[in-house]
Amino acid sequence: MSDTAARMRHNGAMTSATISGVRTTGIYCRADCTASPLARNVTLYPSSIAAEAHGFRPCLRCRPDRLPPFSADGETIVARGLRMISDGALDAYTEVDLAQRLATSERHLRRLFLSELGATPDFIARSRRAHFARRLLDETDLSMPVVAAAAGFRSVRQMNRMIIETFRFTPTVLRAKRGKNDRMAADGGLRLRLPFAGAPAFDSTLAYLASRAIPGVEAVDAGTYRRSVVMCGYPGVIEVAQGDASHLHVTVHLAALTSLIDAVARIRRIAGLDQPGDASELLKRDSMLRPLIARRPGLRVPGAWDPFEVAVRIIVGQQISVRGASTITGRIAQCFGEGVGGVGGWGLTHTFPSARRIAGVRVDQLRETGLTQSRAESVRAFARVYAEGKVPLDGSHTLEDLVGALTSLPGIGPWSAQMIAMRAASSVDAFPAGDLGLRKAAATLLQREDVPGAEELAERAEAWRPHRGVAAMYLWSSLAH
């Protein structure tokens, strides 16, 4: 293993598979590639990005570029930066902006990325766009200008330059090389594959989302998750369903495909596809969790298309039932969101209102949706600070800092803050230890008559770091049994 690979594993930037860089050919391959180069000519890298940064191009036989390159874990600057880049933080901003959001300097940020990953943040962002463009070349018949815009490039010329640098072929040649099964058939909307490593339990994610779906905004039916979205200022719909053993299938119905790469990143976040796949190995060490993992392997923490939307739903859901929270949040969308035409057959009628929209609504108007006075005030107060960028849910904050910022707001306690961090900010280490469901689950699994307190459960959960959120999903899932 290269020094870069060792540093990545030590610092928490995990990957789905070891990559072999063959120095004699300049090609990198997956571990299961049928090619058999001499061992003395091979250098191991932890990801496709690391191999590309060292000058290798992907093998056309095993297609290692189709695997997710990183599964960033932990609270380090690099891990948080990787998650932000995966969400498109450098599509419209610079390394200077990214460093500021991570509370560090550009120079230090680049030094950390080069030391731990062997590539700068900008290189990783450019590679992300190139790989997404390659998927569109393989799976669609979109024109080159549309592919460039969808992948976040400013021009076809910029896309051509990065594709040649990454793959050593022009976009036209790559499209000609695609296999007969690469192209996705479409009978309405644009269809794409979302690759993943491991085996995420997407059926469990669907069940979780179905029970919490916001009426008019989200719907789960026949193994498919659908929701209304706003992209480029226009409403649309996305659909996500299980595909084959290594992909989810996505269908997007959008008025424009500009920055489609960021929409796909959001969809990946909903399904938790970029979360660490090795959580189960750590959690299995706990005798209480081991049988749960054996029964339902691959649970992930469901993320959010819109962090503000999920945060509002969590605030609304304090001390009321799951169904009641969904009903009230649906009324908020109906009263203050934008109507969506043409998709009523799916039960999608509105998009969720923006933070700026809710911040401008009077408390008495919010109360008409069924909120209490204090809860309506909490929702509006949160909307105001979120709209002003004072409490970002973009992964730039550490879990401790984010929870501290959230609990400083009126009406948001530790439970809500941890839940918002878990689902809206995609922190897989967030853990609402005071949740009664988690404590009851622990009591049942430990065969105790008394329910453990929040402090006792939090103490046991220390051994589950940095995957406490995944452990919470397993405890909640046990309640259904």
CSV table of C-alpha atoms in Angstrom, one decimal:
chain,number,residue,atom,x,y,z
A,1,MET,CA,0.0,0.0,0.0
A,2,SER,CA,1.3,3.5,-0.8
A,3,ASP,CA,2.0,6.0,1.9
A,4,THR,CA,-1.0,8.0,0.7
A,5,ALA,CA,-3.3,4.9,1.1
A,6,ALA,CA,-2.0,4.3,4.6
A,7,ARG,CA,-2.6,8.0,5.6
A,8,MET,CA,-6.1,7.9,4.2
A,9,ARG,CA,-7.1,4.8,6.2
A,10,HIS,CA,-5.5,6.2,9.3
A,11,ASN,CA,-7.2,9.6,9.0
A,12,GLY,CA,-10.7,8.3,8.2
A,13,ALA,CA,-11.0,8.9,4.4
A,14,MET,CA,-12.1,5.4,3.5
A,15,THR,CA,-12.7,4.0,0.1
A,16,SER,CA,-14.7,1.2,-1.4
A,17,ALA,CA,-11.8,-0.8,-2.9
A,18,THR,CA,-8.1,-0.9,-3.3
A,19,ILE,CA,-6.9,0.4,-6.7
A,20,SER,CA,-3.9,-1.0,-8.5
A,21,GLY,CA,-1.8,1.5,-10.5
A,22,VAL,CA,0.2,-0.4,-13.2
A,23,ARG,CA,3.3,1.8,-13.8
A,24,THR,CA,4.2,0.1,-17.1
A,25,THR,CA,0.9,1.0,-18.7
A,26,GLY,CA,-0.2,4.1,-16.8
A,27,ILE,CA,-3.6,2.4,-16.1
A,28,TYR,CA,-5.3,1.8,-12.7
A,29,CYS,CA,-7.6,-1.2,-12.1
A,30,ARG,CA,-9.9,-2.6,-9.5
A,31,ALA,CA,-8.8,-5.5,-7.3
A,32,ASP,CA,-11.0,-7.9,-9.3
A,33,CYS,CA,-9.8,-6.9,-12.7
A,34,THR,CA,-9.0,-9.9,-15.0
A,35,ALA,CA,-5.7,-8.2,-16.0
A,36,SER,CA,-2.7,-9.7,-14.3
A,37,PRO,CA,0.3,-7.3,-14.2
A,38,LEU,CA,3.5,-8.3,-12.5
A,39,ALA,CA,3.4,-7.4,-8.8
A,40,ARG,CA,6.6,-5.4,-9.1
A,41,ASN,CA,5.0,-3.0,-11.5
A,42,VAL,CA,2.0,-2.3,-9.3
A,43,THR,CA,1.4,0.5,-6.8
A,44,LEU,CA,-1.7,0.3,-4.6
A,45,TYR,CA,-3.8,3.3,-4.1
A,46,PRO,CA,-6.9,3.7,-1.9
A,47,SER,CA,-9.1,5.3,-4.5
A,48,SER,CA,-9.4,6.2,-8.2
A,49,ILE,CA,-8.8,9.9,-7.3
A,50,ALA,CA,-5.5,9.1,-5.7
A,51,ALA,CA,-4.4,7.0,-8.7
A,52,GLU,CA,-5.5,9.8,-11.1
A,53,ALA,CA,-3.6,12.4,-9.1
A,54,HIS,CA,-0.5,10.3,-9.6
A,55,GLY,CA,-1.0,10.2,-13.4
A,56,PHE,CA,-2.9,7.0,-14.0
A,57,ARG,CA,-6.0,6.6,-16.2
A,58,PRO,CA,-8.9,4.1,-15.6
A,59,CYS,CA,-8.9,0.7,-17.1
A,60,LEU,CA,-11.5,0.3,-19.8
A,61,ARG,CA,-12.0,-3.4,-18.9
A,62,CYS,CA,-12.9,-3.3,-15.2
A,63,ARG,CA,-14.0,0.4,-15.1
A,64,PRO,CA,-12.7,1.3,-11.6
A,65,ASP,CA,-14.0,4.8,-12.2
A,66,ARG,CA,-17.6,3.5,-11.7
A,67,LEU,CA,-17.0,2.9,-8.0
A,68,PRO,CA,-17.6,5.8,-5.6
A,69,PRO,CA,-14.1,7.1,-5.0
A,70,PHE,CA,-14.4,8.0,-1.3
A,71,SER,CA,-16.4,7.3,1.8
A,72,ALA,CA,-15.3,10.1,4.0
A,73,ASP,CA,-15.6,9.3,7.7
A,74,GLY,CA,-14.9,11.3,10.8
A,75,GLU,CA,-14.7,14.9,11.9
A,76,THR,CA,-11.3,15.9,10.5
A,77,ILE,CA,-11.0,18.9,8.2
A,78,VAL,CA,-10.2,16.6,5.3
A,79,ALA,CA,-13.2,14.3,6.0
A,80,ARG,CA,-15.6,17.2,6.3
A,81,GLY,CA,-14.1,18.8,3.2
A,82,LEU,CA,-14.5,15.7,1.2
A,83,ARG,CA,-18.2,15.4,2.1
A,84,MET,CA,-18.7,19.0,1.1
A,85,ILE,CA,-16.9,18.5,-2.3
A,86,SER,CA,-19.1,15.5,-2.9
A,87,ASP,CA,-22.1,17.7,-2.4
A,88,GLY,CA,-20.8,20.3,-4.9
A,89,ALA,CA,-19.1,22.8,-2.6
A,90,LEU,CA,-16.5,23.6,-5.3
A,91,ASP,CA,-18.9,23.8,-8.3
A,92,ALA,CA,-19.6,27.5,-7.8
A,93,TYR,CA,-17.0,28.4,-5.1
A,94,THR,CA,-13.2,28.3,-4.7
A,95,GLU,CA,-10.8,26.6,-2.4
A,96,VAL,CA,-10.6,29.9,-0.5
A,97,ASP,CA,-14.3,29.7,0.1
A,98,LEU,CA,-14.1,26.1,1.1
A,99,ALA,CA,-11.3,26.8,3.6
A,100,GLN,CA,-13.2,29.6,5.2
A,101,ARG,CA,-16.3,27.4,5.6
A,102,LEU,CA,-14.0,24.8,7.3
A,103,ALA,CA,-12.5,27.5,9.5
A,104,THR,CA,-9.0,27.1,8.2
A,105,SER,CA,-6.6,28.7,5.6
A,106,GLU,CA,-6.5,27.8,1.9
A,107,ARG,CA,-2.8,26.9,2.3
A,108,HIS,CA,-3.4,24.6,5.2
A,109,LEU,CA,-6.4,23.0,3.5
A,110,ARG,CA,-4.3,22.2,0.4
A,111,ARG,CA,-1.5,20.9,2.5
A,112,LEU,CA,-3.8,18.5,4.4
A,113,PHE,CA,-5.4,17.2,1.2
A,114,LEU,CA,-2.1,16.7,-0.5
A,115,SER,CA,-0.7,14.9,2.6
A,116,GLU,CA,-3.6,12.6,3.2
A,117,LEU,CA,-5.1,12.1,-0.2
A,118,GLY,CA,-2.4,13.0,-2.7
A,119,ALA,CA,-4.6,15.5,-4.5
A,120,THR,CA,-5.9,19.1,-3.9
A,121,PRO,CA,-9.5,19.9,-3.3
A,122,ASP,CA,-9.7,21.5,-6.8
A,123,PHE,CA,-8.3,18.3,-8.4
A,124,ILE,CA,-10.9,16.2,-6.6
A,125,ALA,CA,-13.7,18.5,-7.7
A,126,ARG,CA,-12.6,18.5,-11.3
A,127,SER,CA,-12.3,14.7,-11.3
A,128,ARG,CA,-15.8,14.5,-9.8
A,129,ARG,CA,-17.2,16.5,-12.8
A,130,ALA,CA,-15.2,14.4,-15.3
A,131,HIS,CA,-16.5,11.1,-13.9
A,132,PHE,CA,-20.1,12.3,-13.9
A,133,ALA,CA,-19.7,13.5,-17.5
A,134,ARG,CA,-18.4,10.0,-18.4
A,135,ARG,CA,-21.5,8.4,-16.8
A,136,LEU,CA,-23.7,10.7,-18.9
A,137,LEU,CA,-21.7,9.8,-22.0
A,138,ASP,CA,-22.2,6.1,-21.3
A,139,GLU,CA,-25.8,6.1,-20.1
A,140,THR,CA,-27.5,8.8,-22.2
A,141,ASP,CA,-27.6,10.3,-25.7
A,142,LEU,CA,-27.5,13.9,-24.4
A,143,SER,CA,-25.6,16.3,-26.6
A,144,MET,CA,-22.1,17.4,-25.6
A,145,PRO,CA,-23.2,20.9,-24.5
A,146,VAL,CA,-25.9,19.4,-22.3
A,147,VAL,CA,-23.5,16.9,-20.8
A,148,ALA,CA,-21.0,19.7,-20.0
A,149,ALA,CA,-23.7,21.8,-18.3
A,150,ALA,CA,-25.1,18.9,-16.4
A,151,ALA,CA,-21.7,17.9,-15.1
A,152,GLY,CA,-21.0,21.5,-13.9
A,153,PHE,CA,-18.5,22.5,-16.5
A,154,ARG,CA,-18.5,26.1,-17.8
A,155,SER,CA,-18.1,25.0,-21.4
A,156,VAL,CA,-17.7,22.1,-23.7
A,157,ARG,CA,-14.0,23.1,-24.1
A,158,GLN,CA,-13.4,22.9,-20.4
A,159,MET,CA,-15.1,19.5,-20.3
A,160,ASN,CA,-13.1,18.2,-23.2
A,161,ARG,CA,-9.8,19.2,-21.6
A,162,MET,CA,-10.7,17.5,-18.2
A,163,ILE,CA,-12.0,14.3,-19.9
A,164,ILE,CA,-8.8,14.0,-21.9
A,165,GLU,CA,-6.7,14.6,-18.9
A,166,THR,CA,-8.6,12.0,-16.8
A,167,PHE,CA,-9.3,9.3,-19.4
A,168,ARG,CA,-6.8,10.0,-22.2
A,169,PHE,CA,-9.7,9.9,-24.7
A,170,THR,CA,-12.0,12.6,-26.1
A,171,PRO,CA,-15.7,12.6,-25.0
A,172,THR,CA,-16.7,11.5,-28.6
A,173,VAL,CA,-14.3,8.5,-28.4
A,174,LEU,CA,-15.5,7.5,-25.0
A,175,ARG,CA,-19.1,7.5,-26.1
A,176,ALA,CA,-18.2,5.3,-29.0
A,177,LYS,CA,-16.5,2.8,-26.6
A,178,ARG,CA,-19.6,2.4,-24.4
A,179,GLY,CA,-21.0,-1.1,-24.0
A,180,LYS,CA,-24.3,-2.2,-25.4
A,181,ASN,CA,-25.8,-2.4,-21.9
A,182,ASP,CA,-24.4,0.9,-20.7
A,183,ARG,CA,-27.2,3.1,-22.1
A,184,MET,CA,-30.3,3.4,-19.9
A,185,ALA,CA,-33.6,3.0,-21.7
A,186,ALA,CA,-36.0,5.8,-20.9
A,187,ASP,CA,-39.8,6.0,-21.3
A,188,GLY,CA,-40.2,9.4,-19.7
A,189,GLY,CA,-37.6,11.4,-17.9
A,190,LEU,CA,-33.8,10.9,-17.9
A,191,ARG,CA,-32.6,7.6,-16.3
A,192,LEU,CA,-29.3,7.1,-14.6
A,193,ARG,CA,-27.5,4.5,-12.4
A,194,LEU,CA,-26.2,5.4,-9.0
A,195,PRO,CA,-23.3,3.1,-8.1
A,196,PHE,CA,-22.6,2.2,-4.5
A,197,ALA,CA,-20.1,0.1,-2.6
A,198,GLY,CA,-21.2,-2.6,-0.2
A,199,ALA,CA,-24.9,-3.5,0.1
A,200,PRO,CA,-27.0,-0.7,1.5
A,201,ALA,CA,-30.4,-1.9,2.8
A,202,PHE,CA,-32.4,0.4,0.5
A,203,ASP,CA,-35.7,-1.4,1.3
A,204,SER,CA,-35.2,-0.3,5.0
A,205,THR,CA,-34.4,3.2,3.8
A,206,LEU,CA,-37.6,3.3,1.8
A,207,ALA,CA,-39.6,2.1,4.8
A,208,TYR,CA,-38.1,4.8,7.0
A,209,LEU,CA,-38.8,7.5,4.4
A,210,ALA,CA,-42.3,6.2,3.8
A,211,SER,CA,-43.3,6.6,7.4
A,212,ARG,CA,-42.0,10.2,7.5
A,213,ALA,CA,-43.0,11.3,4.0
A,214,ILE,CA,-44.3,14.9,3.8
A,215,PRO,CA,-47.7,14.7,2.1
A,216,GLY,CA,-47.7,16.5,-1.3
A,217,VAL,CA,-43.9,16.7,-1.3
A,218,GLU,CA,-42.8,13.1,-0.9
A,219,ALA,CA,-44.3,9.7,-1.8
A,220,VAL,CA,-43.2,6.1,-1.5
A,221,ASP,CA,-45.0,3.5,-3.7
A,222,ALA,CA,-44.1,0.1,-5.1
A,223,GLY,CA,-40.5,0.3,-4.1
A,224,THR,CA,-39.9,3.8,-5.5
A,225,TYR,CA,-39.2,7.1,-3.6
A,226,ARG,CA,-40.5,10.2,-5.4
A,227,ARG,CA,-40.4,13.8,-4.4
A,228,SER,CA,-40.9,17.3,-5.8
A,229,VAL,CA,-37.8,19.4,-6.3
A,230,VAL,CA,-36.8,22.8,-7.5
A,231,MET,CA,-33.8,23.0,-9.9
A,232,CYS,CA,-32.7,26.0,-11.8
A,233,GLY,CA,-35.7,27.8,-10.5
A,234,TYR,CA,-38.2,25.3,-12.0
A,235,PRO,CA,-40.2,22.6,-10.2
A,236,GLY,CA,-39.5,18.9,-11.1
A,237,VAL,CA,-39.7,15.4,-9.8
A,238,ILE,CA,-37.0,12.8,-9.0
A,239,GLU,CA,-37.6,9.0,-8.6
A,240,VAL,CA,-35.3,6.6,-6.9
A,241,ALA,CA,-35.6,2.8,-6.9
A,242,GLN,CA,-33.5,-0.3,-6.4
A,243,GLY,CA,-31.7,-1.3,-9.6
A,244,ASP,CA,-29.2,-4.2,-9.6
A,245,ALA,CA,-26.8,-5.5,-6.9
A,246,SER,CA,-24.5,-2.5,-7.2
A,247,HIS,CA,-26.7,0.4,-8.4
A,248,LEU,CA,-29.9,2.4,-7.6
A,249,HIS,CA,-31.9,3.6,-10.6
A,250,VAL,CA,-32.8,7.2,-10.7
A,251,THR,CA,-35.3,9.0,-13.1
A,252,VAL,CA,-35.3,12.8,-13.2
A,253,HIS,CA,-38.1,14.9,-14.6
A,254,LEU,CA,-36.5,18.4,-14.8
A,255,ALA,CA,-37.1,21.4,-17.0
A,256,ALA,CA,-33.3,21.9,-17.3
A,257,LEU,CA,-30.4,19.6,-16.7
A,258,THR,CA,-27.9,22.3,-15.7
A,259,SER,CA,-25.9,21.2,-12.6
A,260,LEU,CA,-27.6,17.8,-12.7
A,261,ILE,CA,-24.4,16.6,-10.9
A,262,ASP,CA,-25.5,18.4,-7.7
A,263,ALA,CA,-29.0,16.9,-7.9
A,264,VAL,CA,-27.5,13.4,-8.1
A,265,ALA,CA,-25.3,14.2,-5.1
A,266,ARG,CA,-28.5,15.1,-3.2
A,267,ILE,CA,-30.1,11.8,-4.2
A,268,ARG,CA,-27.0,9.9,-3.1
A,269,ARG,CA,-27.3,11.7,0.3
A,270,ILE,CA,-31.0,10.7,0.7
A,271,ALA,CA,-30.0,7.0,0.3
A,272,GLY,CA,-26.8,7.3,2.4
A,273,LEU,CA,-24.8,5.9,-0.5
A,274,ASP,CA,-21.6,7.7,0.4
A,275,GLN,CA,-21.6,6.8,4.1
A,276,PRO,CA,-18.8,4.5,5.4
A,277,GLY,CA,-19.5,0.9,4.5
A,278,ASP,CA,-17.5,-0.6,7.3
A,279,ALA,CA,-19.8,0.6,10.1
A,280,SER,CA,-21.2,-2.9,10.7
A,281,GLU,CA,-17.7,-4.3,11.4
A,282,LEU,CA,-17.3,-2.0,14.3
A,283,LEU,CA,-20.8,-2.2,15.6
A,284,LYS,CA,-20.8,-6.0,15.6
A,285,ARG,CA,-18.4,-5.9,18.5
A,286,ASP,CA,-21.3,-5.0,20.7
A,287,SER,CA,-23.3,-8.0,21.7
A,288,MET,CA,-26.5,-5.9,21.8
A,289,LEU,CA,-26.2,-4.8,18.2
A,290,ARG,CA,-24.7,-8.0,16.7
A,291,PRO,CA,-28.0,-9.9,16.1
A,292,LEU,CA,-29.6,-6.8,14.7
A,293,ILE,CA,-26.9,-6.4,12.1
A,294,ALA,CA,-27.1,-10.1,11.2
A,295,ARG,CA,-30.9,-9.7,10.7
A,296,ARG,CA,-30.7,-6.6,8.6
A,297,PRO,CA,-27.2,-5.8,7.3
A,298,GLY,CA,-26.4,-2.6,5.4
A,299,LEU,CA,-28.5,-0.1,7.2
A,300,ARG,CA,-27.6,3.5,6.4
A,301,VAL,CA,-28.7,6.8,7.9
A,302,PRO,CA,-31.2,8.4,5.5
A,303,GLY,CA,-30.1,11.9,4.5
A,304,ALA,CA,-32.0,14.8,3.0
A,305,TRP,CA,-32.6,16.4,-0.3
A,306,ASP,CA,-33.2,19.7,1.4
A,307,PRO,CA,-31.5,20.0,4.9
A,308,PHE,CA,-33.9,22.9,5.8
A,309,GLU,CA,-37.0,20.8,5.0
A,310,VAL,CA,-35.8,17.9,7.2
A,311,ALA,CA,-34.8,20.2,10.0
A,312,VAL,CA,-38.2,21.8,10.0
A,313,ARG,CA,-39.9,18.4,10.1
A,314,ILE,CA,-37.7,17.4,13.1
A,315,ILE,CA,-38.6,20.6,15.0
A,316,VAL,CA,-42.3,20.1,14.2
A,317,GLY,CA,-42.0,16.5,15.4
A,318,GLN,CA,-40.9,17.3,18.9
A,319,GLN,CA,-43.3,15.5,21.4
A,320,ILE,CA,-45.9,14.5,18.8
A,321,SER,CA,-46.3,11.3,16.8
A,322,VAL,CA,-44.5,10.6,13.5
A,323,ARG,CA,-47.7,10.7,11.6
A,324,GLY,CA,-48.8,14.0,13.3
A,325,ALA,CA,-45.4,15.6,12.4
A,326,SER,CA,-45.8,14.5,8.7
A,327,THR,CA,-49.4,15.9,8.6
A,328,ILE,CA,-48.4,19.3,10.0
A,329,THR,CA,-45.3,19.6,7.8
A,330,GLY,CA,-47.4,18.8,4.8
A,331,ARG,CA,-49.7,21.6,5.7
A,332,ILE,CA,-46.7,24.0,5.9
A,333,ALA,CA,-45.8,22.9,2.3
A,334,GLN,CA,-49.3,23.3,1.1
A,335,CYS,CA,-49.7,26.8,2.6
A,336,PHE,CA,-46.3,28.3,1.9
A,337,GLY,CA,-44.7,26.1,-0.9
A,338,GLU,CA,-45.1,26.4,-4.6
A,339,GLY,CA,-47.6,24.3,-6.5
A,340,VAL,CA,-46.3,21.6,-8.9
A,341,GLY,CA,-48.4,21.0,-12.0
A,342,GLY,CA,-48.5,17.9,-14.1
A,343,VAL,CA,-47.5,15.3,-11.5
A,344,GLY,CA,-50.6,15.0,-9.5
A,345,GLY,CA,-50.9,11.3,-10.4
A,346,TRP,CA,-48.0,10.7,-8.0
A,347,GLY,CA,-49.6,12.6,-5.2
A,348,LEU,CA,-47.0,15.4,-5.5
A,349,THR,CA,-48.6,18.8,-5.3
A,350,HIS,CA,-46.1,21.2,-3.8
A,351,THR,CA,-42.5,22.0,-3.3
A,352,PHE,CA,-41.3,22.7,0.2
A,353,PRO,CA,-40.9,26.4,1.0
A,354,SER,CA,-37.5,27.9,1.3
A,355,ALA,CA,-36.1,29.2,4.6
A,356,ARG,CA,-36.4,32.8,3.4
A,357,ARG,CA,-40.1,32.2,2.7
A,358,ILE,CA,-40.8,30.7,6.1
A,359,ALA,CA,-38.7,33.5,7.8
A,360,GLY,CA,-41.1,36.0,6.4
A,361,VAL,CA,-44.3,34.3,7.6
A,362,ARG,CA,-46.1,35.5,10.7
A,363,VAL,CA,-46.3,33.2,13.7
A,364,ASP,CA,-50.1,33.3,13.6
A,365,GLN,CA,-50.0,32.1,10.0
A,366,LEU,CA,-47.8,29.2,11.0
A,367,ARG,CA,-50.1,28.3,13.8
A,368,GLU,CA,-52.9,27.8,11.3
A,369,THR,CA,-51.1,24.6,10.2
A,370,GLY,CA,-51.6,23.1,13.6
A,371,LEU,CA,-48.4,24.3,15.3
A,372,THR,CA,-48.4,25.5,18.9
A,373,GLN,CA,-47.3,29.0,19.6
A,374,SER,CA,-43.9,28.0,20.9
A,375,ARG,CA,-43.3,25.6,18.1
A,376,ALA,CA,-44.3,28.1,15.4
A,377,GLU,CA,-41.9,30.6,17.0
A,378,SER,CA,-39.1,28.0,16.9
A,379,VAL,CA,-39.7,27.1,13.3
A,380,ARG,CA,-39.6,30.8,12.2
A,381,ALA,CA,-36.6,31.5,14.4
A,382,PHE,CA,-34.7,28.6,12.8
A,383,ALA,CA,-35.7,29.7,9.3
A,384,ARG,CA,-34.3,33.2,10.0
A,385,VAL,CA,-30.9,32.0,11.2
A,386,TYR,CA,-30.7,29.4,8.4
A,387,ALA,CA,-31.6,31.9,5.7
A,388,GLU,CA,-28.8,34.2,7.0
A,389,GLY,CA,-26.3,31.4,6.9
A,390,LYS,CA,-25.7,31.4,10.7
A,391,VAL,CA,-26.4,27.7,11.2
A,392,PRO,CA,-25.2,25.9,8.0
A,393,LEU,CA,-26.1,22.3,7.6
A,394,ASP,CA,-23.5,21.7,4.9
A,395,GLY,CA,-21.2,19.5,6.9
A,396,SER,CA,-18.7,22.3,7.5
A,397,HIS,CA,-19.1,22.2,11.3
A,398,THR,CA,-18.0,19.5,13.6
A,399,LEU,CA,-20.8,17.6,15.3
A,400,GLU,CA,-20.1,19.3,18.6
A,401,ASP,CA,-20.1,22.8,17.1
A,402,LEU,CA,-23.3,22.2,15.1
A,403,VAL,CA,-25.1,20.8,18.1
A,404,GLY,CA,-24.0,23.7,20.2
A,405,ALA,CA,-25.2,26.2,17.5
A,406,LEU,CA,-28.6,24.5,17.2
A,407,THR,CA,-29.3,24.2,21.0
A,408,SER,CA,-28.6,27.9,21.3
A,409,LEU,CA,-31.8,28.5,19.3
A,410,PRO,CA,-35.2,28.8,21.0
A,411,GLY,CA,-37.1,25.5,21.2
A,412,ILE,CA,-34.3,23.2,20.0
A,413,GLY,CA,-33.0,20.9,22.6
A,414,PRO,CA,-30.3,18.2,22.5
A,415,TRP,CA,-32.6,15.6,20.9
A,416,SER,CA,-33.7,17.8,18.1
A,417,ALA,CA,-30.1,19.0,17.5
A,418,GLN,CA,-28.7,15.5,17.3
A,419,MET,CA,-31.5,14.5,14.9
A,420,ILE,CA,-31.0,17.5,12.7
A,421,ALA,CA,-27.2,16.8,12.7
A,422,MET,CA,-27.9,13.1,11.8
A,423,ARG,CA,-30.4,13.6,8.9
A,424,ALA,CA,-30.1,17.2,7.7
A,425,ALA,CA,-26.3,17.5,8.0
A,426,SER,CA,-25.5,13.8,7.3
A,427,SER,CA,-23.5,13.2,10.4
A,428,VAL,CA,-23.4,9.4,10.9
A,429,ASP,CA,-22.0,9.9,14.4
A,430,ALA,CA,-24.9,12.0,15.7
A,431,PHE,CA,-26.8,10.2,18.5
A,432,PRO,CA,-29.9,11.4,20.3
A,433,ALA,CA,-29.3,9.4,23.4
A,434,GLY,CA,-32.4,10.9,25.1
A,435,ASP,CA,-34.7,9.4,22.5
A,436,LEU,CA,-37.2,7.2,24.3
A,437,GLY,CA,-37.4,4.7,21.4
A,438,LEU,CA,-33.6,4.1,21.5
A,439,ARG,CA,-33.8,3.6,25.3
A,440,LYS,CA,-36.7,1.2,25.1
A,441,ALA,CA,-35.0,-0.7,22.3
A,442,ALA,CA,-31.8,-1.0,24.4
A,443,ALA,CA,-33.9,-2.2,27.4
A,444,THR,CA,-35.6,-4.9,25.3
A,445,LEU,CA,-32.4,-6.1,23.8
A,446,LEU,CA,-30.6,-6.2,27.1
A,447,GLN,CA,-33.6,-7.9,28.7
A,448,ARG,CA,-34.0,-5.3,31.4
A,449,GLU,CA,-37.2,-4.3,33.1
A,450,ASP,CA,-36.0,-0.7,33.6
A,451,VAL,CA,-35.3,1.7,30.7
A,452,PRO,CA,-31.7,3.0,30.7
A,453,GLY,CA,-31.3,6.7,31.1
A,454,ALA,CA,-29.8,9.0,28.4
A,455,GLU,CA,-26.5,9.2,30.1
A,456,GLU,CA,-26.1,5.4,30.4
A,457,LEU,CA,-27.0,4.9,26.8
A,458,ALA,CA,-24.7,7.7,25.7
A,459,GLU,CA,-21.8,6.1,27.7
A,460,ARG,CA,-22.4,2.7,25.9
A,461,ALA,CA,-22.6,4.5,22.6
A,462,GLU,CA,-19.0,5.9,23.0
A,463,ALA,CA,-17.8,2.5,21.7
A,464,TRP,CA,-19.8,2.9,18.5
A,465,ARG,CA,-18.0,6.1,17.4
A,466,PRO,CA,-17.8,7.3,14.6
A,467,HIS,CA,-20.9,5.3,13.6
A,468,ARG,CA,-23.4,6.1,16.4
A,469,GLY,CA,-26.0,7.3,14.0
A,470,VAL,CA,-25.9,3.9,12.2
A,471,ALA,CA,-26.3,2.2,15.6
A,472,ALA,CA,-29.3,4.3,16.3
A,473,MET,CA,-30.9,3.1,13.0
A,474,TYR,CA,-30.4,-0.5,14.1
A,475,LEU,CA,-31.9,0.2,17.5
A,476,TRP,CA,-35.0,1.9,16.0
A,477,SER,CA,-35.3,-1.0,13.5
A,478,SER,CA,-35.5,-3.5,16.4
A,479,LEU,CA,-38.7,-1.9,17.6
A,480,ALA,CA,-40.5,-3.2,14.6
A,481,HIS,CA,-39.7,-6.8,15.7
